[in-house]
Amino acid sequence: MFNLIKAELKKIFRKKSFLIVTIIFILYCLLTNVIYKEMDNILEVDETYYTDTNISNNLDLTNQEDLEEYLNNKTKNEINDIKKNNDSSMEYIIDNYLYNLVYEKNKIKYTSKDEEELTKIEKELAETLKYINNNDWEYFVNLKITNLKAELKEDESNSRLKELISLNEYRLTNKVDYSYKNYLNNAIIAIETDLLEYYNFKSKDNLSKEEQERYNYLQEEMALNNYILKHKVDANNTSNLNAVLKEFPANFGLFILIYVIMISGSIVSEEFNKGTIKYLLTKPHKRSTILASKLLTVLLLIPLIIIFMCLIEILIGGFTLGFNSLNIPILIYNSSTNLIESYSVIKYLSILLITTLPEFLILGVLCFLLSTITTSTSAAITITFLFYLMSNVISNLALMYNLKIFNYFIALHWNFNYLLTKTPNPYNFKPLFSLGIIAIYLIVMLCLTFIYFNKKDVKNI
Amino acid sequence: MSILKVENLSKKFGQKEILKNVSFEINEGDILAFIGPNGAGKTTTIKCILGLQKITKGEVIINGYNIKKNFVKAITKVGCLVESPDVYMYLSGYENLVMQASYYKKITEEDLMKIIQLVGLENRIYDKVSKYSLGMRERLGIAIALINKPNLLILDEPTNGLDPEGIKELRELLIKLSKEKIGILISSHNLSELETFCNKVCILSKGEILSLNSIKEIKNIDENKYILKIDNTTKVKKYLSNIDKILDKNYIEVIKDENDIAKFIKELVLNDINVYEVKKEALSLEEAFIKIAGGKKIV
Ligand SMILES: Nc1ncnc2c1ncn2[C@@H]1O[C@H](COP(=O)(O)OP(=O)(O)OP(=O)(O)O)[C@@H](O)[C@H]1O
Ligand SMILES: [Mg+2]
């Protein structure tokens, strides 16, 4: 048996199609990593400048909306100028605190035209700019703390204010400036933004379904960002190797599928089409042994190829995005305990791939069955691919309509990712039930394949 | 000792009966020429013997094992080349041999080298098969058939694409093998290639065995070939049967037994055709075959 599998592997690896797909995969891999790397730059702040004619074009300044747009554009121009002359540590302050000031100034300048107020705000603006140009981010933190403490005096039991104060104190003790490149800053900003909504939901009793969903989402975000602050892990970074690996099936699932159907769709039918089956079936081995060796080859090769793809991705991703992010753990929010669980990249990736594997094994066996019955590689590949597309449609339909017949459809059962992400199964299936359904499908498909292959006549080619 | 025994082999594709009660036997040292026109069922018979196609009725016994019931034991000492040498084109000749050998136990590299030399491929064996000529592929196919040191060798049209030198070598190889107590079944269109070294011939037509004889018997059927020299061959056309031939301006060839040739000559003479010379020749296997198969032409 070992010899037979070895021979099958040799046949597969020596084929041109295998080499070609691998080369395409490597290129695709490179592209994906470059996109991940450039993602931040692509989404970078809008730096459009508006010329005066451009701003006033078609704008009727007596109209409230148009006026606002005009003021916004004016403000943006000024903010862009300021940003150019500053390093990144003040980014968030410029975008928010300063923006509001400049907007206010422009509003007075172009609408009320109150000289007194204008000089007052211009003075404040100049003062603020001084701190900004000195990169004195701590000034703004202290300013905020002072304001918050004043607020707290009036409403002493307000836990939201307390939390905001402690967030800003965290900035001071951990020297977190306002740069978007600083993940701690991003986590703090995220919490600050969500906090008000979060406390609103928390104090409310009867949440509607949508509100409950939103509240769950906020809870998850809060837990995640608090964990990031507490343990200082850069887990939300979307442009490192870690992020690519975290989404491995989403990024490379199509290529896994291509490998799977390419191998299992041709392993039997090609021998028939090329006539090599005549030599194979006149060897001193039972037909079922020959078929079993081919099946085992496929089943063995699918996980091996996924591992191979991972290694290539880690290598290419490492060179384009850097290897150091592999040390950062991947965080998972457990909705039932409301706690964050931390996984090393390797552990996360292993579990992710194991829970994704059943899907590809089943598609592989299906393609193998079709390849044996039709002895046509293209038919096997096309039908399996169509089945895959159709199963996506049915999975979505099953989410919308709760029909009993869907419960026995394999595609609803073959993905176990929910066990890793600690979310409930979207269809409320128990893992054991899913495994049972998978076993039944596999047994039926394999029986068909073996019975058919044993009876098959080798026709003329 | 009997190596291959085919008993009442029948094969149906749907309603169509392709083989009808085919029976023959191959003993040690036998070379059986398996002959028949296109579509007679030669390849089908061979595939049934090898277990490549299911047998509708009848038995195939190889080295004492029934191919249906004991496939692995029956097939172990069989080497075959069916129709065309279909090997893995993306591998080299040598890799193909190694691959085929890996399905058997204990075939050494030396064994392979010996076989490669035997079929005369030593210069090109490391080239990709996709770069081979048809004859070279055929040689590779023969090498694969010999790889497990078979005692039953089944070759379906092995002379396809071989040059005269190759055919001669194959002939010598087969004669040598048959002396080593191997049984050989060989089907071919080129009957004249087989007649010199086969000792048995099996003629198949429309799925039925027409004649199963030793070569000597076939050649000694009481009909003979006569070459006649006459004055003008254009005049004799109406006296010839469909297996007789006009060779050129003065010579004709007729196949008749002794009584008939006498009558034939008499008839010519009575019709004012001068006969200068009559030469008796033994029938070639091909001619005997055409005669037995009822004058069917081999395309
Ligand atoms: N799969 C099939 N289904 C139906 N009929 C078939 C099938 N395979 C072969 N036949 C028929 O069986 C008959 C014998 O075919 P076979 O290939 O055995 O002939 P052959 O003697 O090898 O001919 P050739 O000398 O041309 O190689 C033919 O009439 C053919 O049409
Ligand atoms: Mg044939």
JSON list of C-alpha atoms in Angstrom, two decimals, chain A residues 308-449:
[
{"chain": "A", "resi": 308, "resn": "PHE", "atom": "CA", "xyz": [2.40, 23.64, 2.26]},
{"chain": "A", "resi": 309, "resn": "MET", "atom": "CA", "xyz": [0.33, 26.69, 1.31]},
{"chain": "A", "resi": 310, "resn": "CYS", "atom": "CA", "xyz": [0.61, 27.99, 4.87]},
{"chain": "A", "resi": 311, "resn": "LEU", "atom": "CA", "xyz": [4.37, 27.63, 4.84]},
{"chain": "A", "resi": 312, "resn": "ILE", "atom": "CA", "xyz": [4.64, 29.45, 1.52]},
{"chain": "A", "resi": 313, "resn": "GLU", "atom": "CA", "xyz": [2.40, 32.20, 2.85]},
{"chain": "A", "resi": 314, "resn": "ILE", "atom": "CA", "xyz": [4.43, 32.52, 6.04]},
{"chain": "A", "resi": 315, "resn": "LEU", "atom": "CA", "xyz": [7.59, 32.74, 3.96]},
{"chain": "A", "resi": 316, "resn": "ILE", "atom": "CA", "xyz": [6.31, 35.24, 1.42]},
{"chain": "A", "resi": 317, "resn": "GLY", "atom": "CA", "xyz": [4.33, 37.14, 4.03]},
{"chain": "A", "resi": 318, "resn": "GLY", "atom": "CA", "xyz": [7.35, 37.23, 6.27]},
{"chain": "A", "resi": 319, "resn": "PHE", "atom": "CA", "xyz": [9.46, 38.85, 3.60]},
{"chain": "A", "resi": 320, "resn": "THR", "atom": "CA", "xyz": [6.81, 41.38, 2.58]},
{"chain": "A", "resi": 321, "resn": "LEU", "atom": "CA", "xyz": [5.22, 42.13, 5.95]},
{"chain": "A", "resi": 322, "resn": "GLY", "atom": "CA", "xyz": [7.87, 41.05, 8.43]},
{"chain": "A", "resi": 323, "resn": "PHE", "atom": "CA", "xyz": [8.08, 37.97, 10.60]},
{"chain": "A", "resi": 324, "resn": "ASN", "atom": "CA", "xyz": [7.86, 39.74, 13.96]},
{"chain": "A", "resi": 325, "resn": "SER", "atom": "CA", "xyz": [4.07, 39.81, 14.04]},
{"chain": "A", "resi": 326, "resn": "LEU", "atom": "CA", "xyz": [4.13, 36.02, 14.45]},
{"chain": "A", "resi": 327, "resn": "ASN", "atom": "CA", "xyz": [4.86, 36.66, 18.12]},
{"chain": "A", "resi": 328, "resn": "ILE", "atom": "CA", "xyz": [1.63, 38.57, 18.60]},
{"chain": "A", "resi": 329, "resn": "PRO", "atom": "CA", "xyz": [-1.17, 36.38, 19.88]},
{"chain": "A", "resi": 330, "resn": "ILE", "atom": "CA", "xyz": [-4.55, 36.20, 18.22]},
{"chain": "A", "resi": 331, "resn": "LEU", "atom": "CA", "xyz": [-7.44, 37.22, 20.47]},
{"chain": "A", "resi": 332, "resn": "ILE", "atom": "CA", "xyz": [-10.80, 35.55, 20.47]},
{"chain": "A", "resi": 333, "resn": "TYR", "atom": "CA", "xyz": [-13.86, 36.88, 22.24]},
{"chain": "A", "resi": 334, "resn": "ASN", "atom": "CA", "xyz": [-15.83, 34.19, 23.98]},
{"chain": "A", "resi": 335, "resn": "SER", "atom": "CA", "xyz": [-19.39, 35.47, 23.93]},
{"chain": "A", "resi": 336, "resn": "SER", "atom": "CA", "xyz": [-20.68, 33.10, 26.58]},
{"chain": "A", "resi": 337, "resn": "THR", "atom": "CA", "xyz": [-18.12, 34.08, 29.21]},
{"chain": "A", "resi": 338, "resn": "ASN", "atom": "CA", "xyz": [-17.57, 37.63, 27.93]},
{"chain": "A", "resi": 339, "resn": "LEU", "atom": "CA", "xyz": [-13.84, 36.99, 28.14]},
{"chain": "A", "resi": 340, "resn": "ILE", "atom": "CA", "xyz": [-10.96, 37.29, 25.72]},
{"chain": "A", "resi": 341, "resn": "GLU", "atom": "CA", "xyz": [-8.94, 34.16, 25.02]},
{"chain": "A", "resi": 342, "resn": "SER", "atom": "CA", "xyz": [-5.48, 34.46, 23.62]},
{"chain": "A", "resi": 343, "resn": "TYR", "atom": "CA", "xyz": [-4.00, 31.99, 21.08]},
{"chain": "A", "resi": 344, "resn": "SER", "atom": "CA", "xyz": [-0.54, 31.81, 19.63]},
{"chain": "A", "resi": 345, "resn": "VAL", "atom": "CA", "xyz": [-0.56, 32.18, 15.84]},
{"chain": "A", "resi": 346, "resn": "ILE", "atom": "CA", "xyz": [0.45, 28.58, 15.27]},
{"chain": "A", "resi": 347, "resn": "LYS", "atom": "CA", "xyz": [-2.19, 27.20, 17.59]},
{"chain": "A", "resi": 348, "resn": "TYR", "atom": "CA", "xyz": [-4.87, 29.44, 16.11]},
{"chain": "A", "resi": 349, "resn": "LEU", "atom": "CA", "xyz": [-3.89, 28.54, 12.57]},
{"chain": "A", "resi": 350, "resn": "SER", "atom": "CA", "xyz": [-3.83, 24.82, 13.34]},
{"chain": "A", "resi": 351, "resn": "ILE", "atom": "CA", "xyz": [-7.29, 24.84, 14.87]},
{"chain": "A", "resi": 352, "resn": "LEU", "atom": "CA", "xyz": [-8.59, 27.08, 12.09]},
{"chain": "A", "resi": 353, "resn": "LEU", "atom": "CA", "xyz": [-7.32, 24.69, 9.42]},
{"chain": "A", "resi": 354, "resn": "ILE", "atom": "CA", "xyz": [-8.55, 21.59, 11.21]},
{"chain": "A", "resi": 355, "resn": "THR", "atom": "CA", "xyz": [-12.02, 23.07, 11.51]},
{"chain": "A", "resi": 356, "resn": "THR", "atom": "CA", "xyz": [-11.96, 24.06, 7.84]},
{"chain": "A", "resi": 357, "resn": "LEU", "atom": "CA", "xyz": [-10.60, 20.71, 6.65]},
{"chain": "A", "resi": 358, "resn": "PRO", "atom": "CA", "xyz": [-13.88, 18.71, 6.58]},
{"chain": "A", "resi": 359, "resn": "GLU", "atom": "CA", "xyz": [-15.23, 20.96, 3.84]},
{"chain": "A", "resi": 360, "resn": "PHE", "atom": "CA", "xyz": [-12.30, 20.24, 1.56]},
{"chain": "A", "resi": 361, "resn": "LEU", "atom": "CA", "xyz": [-12.18, 16.55, 2.38]},
{"chain": "A", "resi": 362, "resn": "ILE", "atom": "CA", "xyz": [-15.84, 16.18, 1.46]},
{"chain": "A", "resi": 363, "resn": "LEU", "atom": "CA", "xyz": [-15.43, 18.16, -1.76]},
{"chain": "A", "resi": 364, "resn": "GLY", "atom": "CA", "xyz": [-12.37, 16.03, -2.51]},
{"chain": "A", "resi": 365, "resn": "VAL", "atom": "CA", "xyz": [-14.27, 12.78, -2.03]},
{"chain": "A", "resi": 366, "resn": "LEU", "atom": "CA", "xyz": [-17.15, 14.09, -4.12]},
{"chain": "A", "resi": 367, "resn": "CYS", "atom": "CA", "xyz": [-14.79, 15.01, -6.94]},
{"chain": "A", "resi": 368, "resn": "PHE", "atom": "CA", "xyz": [-13.09, 11.62, -6.60]},
{"chain": "A", "resi": 369, "resn": "LEU", "atom": "CA", "xyz": [-16.46, 9.88, -6.92]},
{"chain": "A", "resi": 370, "resn": "LEU", "atom": "CA", "xyz": [-17.36, 11.90, -10.01]},
{"chain": "A", "resi": 371, "resn": "SER", "atom": "CA", "xyz": [-13.95, 11.31, -11.49]},
{"chain": "A", "resi": 372, "resn": "THR", "atom": "CA", "xyz": [-14.40, 7.55, -11.08]},
{"chain": "A", "resi": 373, "resn": "ILE", "atom": "CA", "xyz": [-17.95, 7.40, -12.39]},
{"chain": "A", "resi": 374, "resn": "THR", "atom": "CA", "xyz": [-17.64, 9.75, -15.35]},
{"chain": "A", "resi": 375, "resn": "THR", "atom": "CA", "xyz": [-13.95, 9.06, -16.12]},
{"chain": "A", "resi": 376, "resn": "SER", "atom": "CA", "xyz": [-13.97, 12.65, -17.31]},
{"chain": "A", "resi": 377, "resn": "THR", "atom": "CA", "xyz": [-11.69, 15.06, -15.51]},
{"chain": "A", "resi": 378, "resn": "SER", "atom": "CA", "xyz": [-13.45, 18.14, -16.76]},
{"chain": "A", "resi": 379, "resn": "ALA", "atom": "CA", "xyz": [-16.90, 16.84, -15.80]},
{"chain": "A", "resi": 380, "resn": "ALA", "atom": "CA", "xyz": [-15.71, 15.94, -12.30]},
{"chain": "A", "resi": 381, "resn": "ILE", "atom": "CA", "xyz": [-14.09, 19.33, -11.78]},
{"chain": "A", "resi": 382, "resn": "THR", "atom": "CA", "xyz": [-16.97, 21.33, -13.21]},
{"chain": "A", "resi": 383, "resn": "ILE", "atom": "CA", "xyz": [-19.67, 19.50, -11.28]},
{"chain": "A", "resi": 384, "resn": "THR", "atom": "CA", "xyz": [-17.76, 19.76, -8.00]},
{"chain": "A", "resi": 385, "resn": "PHE", "atom": "CA", "xyz": [-17.20, 23.44, -8.55]},
{"chain": "A", "resi": 386, "resn": "LEU", "atom": "CA", "xyz": [-20.88, 24.01, -9.31]},
{"chain": "A", "resi": 387, "resn": "PHE", "atom": "CA", "xyz": [-21.77, 22.05, -6.20]},
{"chain": "A", "resi": 388, "resn": "TYR", "atom": "CA", "xyz": [-19.49, 24.29, -4.19]},
{"chain": "A", "resi": 389, "resn": "LEU", "atom": "CA", "xyz": [-21.14, 27.43, -5.58]},
{"chain": "A", "resi": 390, "resn": "MET", "atom": "CA", "xyz": [-24.58, 26.00, -5.03]},
{"chain": "A", "resi": 391, "resn": "SER", "atom": "CA", "xyz": [-23.76, 25.01, -1.47]},
{"chain": "A", "resi": 392, "resn": "ASN", "atom": "CA", "xyz": [-22.88, 28.61, -0.71]},
{"chain": "A", "resi": 393, "resn": "VAL", "atom": "CA", "xyz": [-26.26, 29.70, -2.01]},
{"chain": "A", "resi": 394, "resn": "ILE", "atom": "CA", "xyz": [-28.09, 27.05, -0.01]},
{"chain": "A", "resi": 395, "resn": "SER", "atom": "CA", "xyz": [-26.14, 27.91, 3.14]},
{"chain": "A", "resi": 396, "resn": "ASN", "atom": "CA", "xyz": [-27.37, 31.47, 2.81]},
{"chain": "A", "resi": 397, "resn": "LEU", "atom": "CA", "xyz": [-30.92, 30.38, 2.06]},
{"chain": "A", "resi": 398, "resn": "ALA", "atom": "CA", "xyz": [-30.86, 28.20, 5.15]},
{"chain": "A", "resi": 399, "resn": "LEU", "atom": "CA", "xyz": [-30.01, 31.25, 7.23]},
{"chain": "A", "resi": 400, "resn": "MET", "atom": "CA", "xyz": [-33.11, 33.01, 5.94]},
{"chain": "A", "resi": 401, "resn": "TYR", "atom": "CA", "xyz": [-35.64, 30.18, 5.76]},
{"chain": "A", "resi": 402, "resn": "ASN", "atom": "CA", "xyz": [-35.75, 27.63, 8.48]},
{"chain": "A", "resi": 403, "resn": "LEU", "atom": "CA", "xyz": [-36.76, 24.61, 6.42]},
{"chain": "A", "resi": 404, "resn": "LYS", "atom": "CA", "xyz": [-36.25, 21.16, 7.82]},
{"chain": "A", "resi": 405, "resn": "ILE", "atom": "CA", "xyz": [-34.91, 19.75, 4.58]},
{"chain": "A", "resi": 406, "resn": "PHE", "atom": "CA", "xyz": [-31.85, 22.00, 4.80]},
{"chain": "A", "resi": 407, "resn": "ASN", "atom": "CA", "xyz": [-30.81, 20.31, 8.04]},
{"chain": "A", "resi": 408, "resn": "TYR", "atom": "CA", "xyz": [-29.53, 17.34, 6.06]},
{"chain": "A", "resi": 409, "resn": "PHE", "atom": "CA", "xyz": [-27.62, 19.33, 3.49]},
{"chain": "A", "resi": 410, "resn": "ILE", "atom": "CA", "xyz": [-23.93, 18.70, 3.88]},
{"chain": "A", "resi": 411, "resn": "ALA", "atom": "CA", "xyz": [-22.69, 22.25, 3.33]},
{"chain": "A", "resi": 412, "resn": "LEU", "atom": "CA", "xyz": [-24.39, 23.40, 6.51]},
{"chain": "A", "resi": 413, "resn": "HIS", "atom": "CA", "xyz": [-22.34, 20.93, 8.49]},
{"chain": "A", "resi": 414, "resn": "TRP", "atom": "CA", "xyz": [-18.87, 20.89, 7.03]},
{"chain": "A", "resi": 415, "resn": "ASN", "atom": "CA", "xyz": [-17.54, 24.08, 8.58]},
{"chain": "A", "resi": 416, "resn": "PHE", "atom": "CA", "xyz": [-16.54, 23.92, 12.24]},
{"chain": "A", "resi": 417, "resn": "ASN", "atom": "CA", "xyz": [-14.94, 27.37, 12.48]},
{"chain": "A", "resi": 418, "resn": "TYR", "atom": "CA", "xyz": [-17.54, 28.38, 15.05]},
{"chain": "A", "resi": 419, "resn": "LEU", "atom": "CA", "xyz": [-15.84, 26.11, 17.58]},
{"chain": "A", "resi": 420, "resn": "LEU", "atom": "CA", "xyz": [-12.71, 28.21, 17.25]},
{"chain": "A", "resi": 421, "resn": "THR", "atom": "CA", "xyz": [-14.30, 31.64, 17.21]},
{"chain": "A", "resi": 422, "resn": "LYS", "atom": "CA", "xyz": [-16.50, 30.63, 20.17]},
{"chain": "A", "resi": 423, "resn": "THR", "atom": "CA", "xyz": [-19.60, 31.82, 18.43]},
{"chain": "A", "resi": 424, "resn": "PRO", "atom": "CA", "xyz": [-22.80, 29.77, 18.35]},
{"chain": "A", "resi": 425, "resn": "ASN", "atom": "CA", "xyz": [-23.37, 27.57, 15.31]},
{"chain": "A", "resi": 426, "resn": "PRO", "atom": "CA", "xyz": [-25.29, 29.70, 12.80]},
{"chain": "A", "resi": 427, "resn": "TYR", "atom": "CA", "xyz": [-27.81, 26.90, 12.27]},
{"chain": "A", "resi": 428, "resn": "ASN", "atom": "CA", "xyz": [-27.89, 25.67, 15.88]},
{"chain": "A", "resi": 429, "resn": "PHE", "atom": "CA", "xyz": [-26.43, 22.26, 15.05]},
{"chain": "A", "resi": 430, "resn": "LYS", "atom": "CA", "xyz": [-24.56, 20.24, 17.61]},
{"chain": "A", "resi": 431, "resn": "PRO", "atom": "CA", "xyz": [-21.03, 19.27, 16.45]},
{"chain": "A", "resi": 432, "resn": "LEU", "atom": "CA", "xyz": [-21.82, 15.59, 16.91]},
{"chain": "A", "resi": 433, "resn": "PHE", "atom": "CA", "xyz": [-24.90, 15.82, 14.72]},
{"chain": "A", "resi": 434, "resn": "SER", "atom": "CA", "xyz": [-22.80, 17.51, 12.04]},
{"chain": "A", "resi": 435, "resn": "LEU", "atom": "CA", "xyz": [-20.15, 14.80, 12.30]},
{"chain": "A", "resi": 436, "resn": "GLY", "atom": "CA", "xyz": [-22.87, 12.16, 11.92]},
{"chain": "A", "resi": 437, "resn": "ILE", "atom": "CA", "xyz": [-24.20, 13.78, 8.76]},
{"chain": "A", "resi": 438, "resn": "ILE", "atom": "CA", "xyz": [-20.68, 14.04, 7.37]},
{"chain": "A", "resi": 439, "resn": "ALA", "atom": "CA", "xyz": [-20.03, 10.38, 8.12]},
{"chain": "A", "resi": 440, "resn": "ILE", "atom": "CA", "xyz": [-23.21, 9.33, 6.31]},
{"chain": "A", "resi": 441, "resn": "TYR", "atom": "CA", "xyz": [-22.33, 11.40, 3.25]},
{"chain": "A", "resi": 442, "resn": "LEU", "atom": "CA", "xyz": [-18.79, 10.03, 3.17]},
{"chain": "A", "resi": 443, "resn": "ILE", "atom": "CA", "xyz": [-19.88, 6.42, 3.57]},
{"chain": "A", "resi": 444, "resn": "VAL", "atom": "CA", "xyz": [-22.45, 6.69, 0.79]},
{"chain": "A", "resi": 445, "resn": "MET", "atom": "CA", "xyz": [-20.03, 8.40, -1.59]},
{"chain": "A", "resi": 446, "resn": "LEU", "atom": "CA", "xyz": [-17.21, 5.96, -0.90]},
{"chain": "A", "resi": 447, "resn": "CYS", "atom": "CA", "xyz": [-19.44, 2.90, -1.26]},
{"chain": "A", "resi": 448, "resn": "LEU", "atom": "CA", "xyz": [-20.65, 4.17, -4.61]},
{"chain": "A", "resi": 449, "resn": "THR", "atom": "CA", "xyz": [-17.10, 4.82, -5.75]}
]
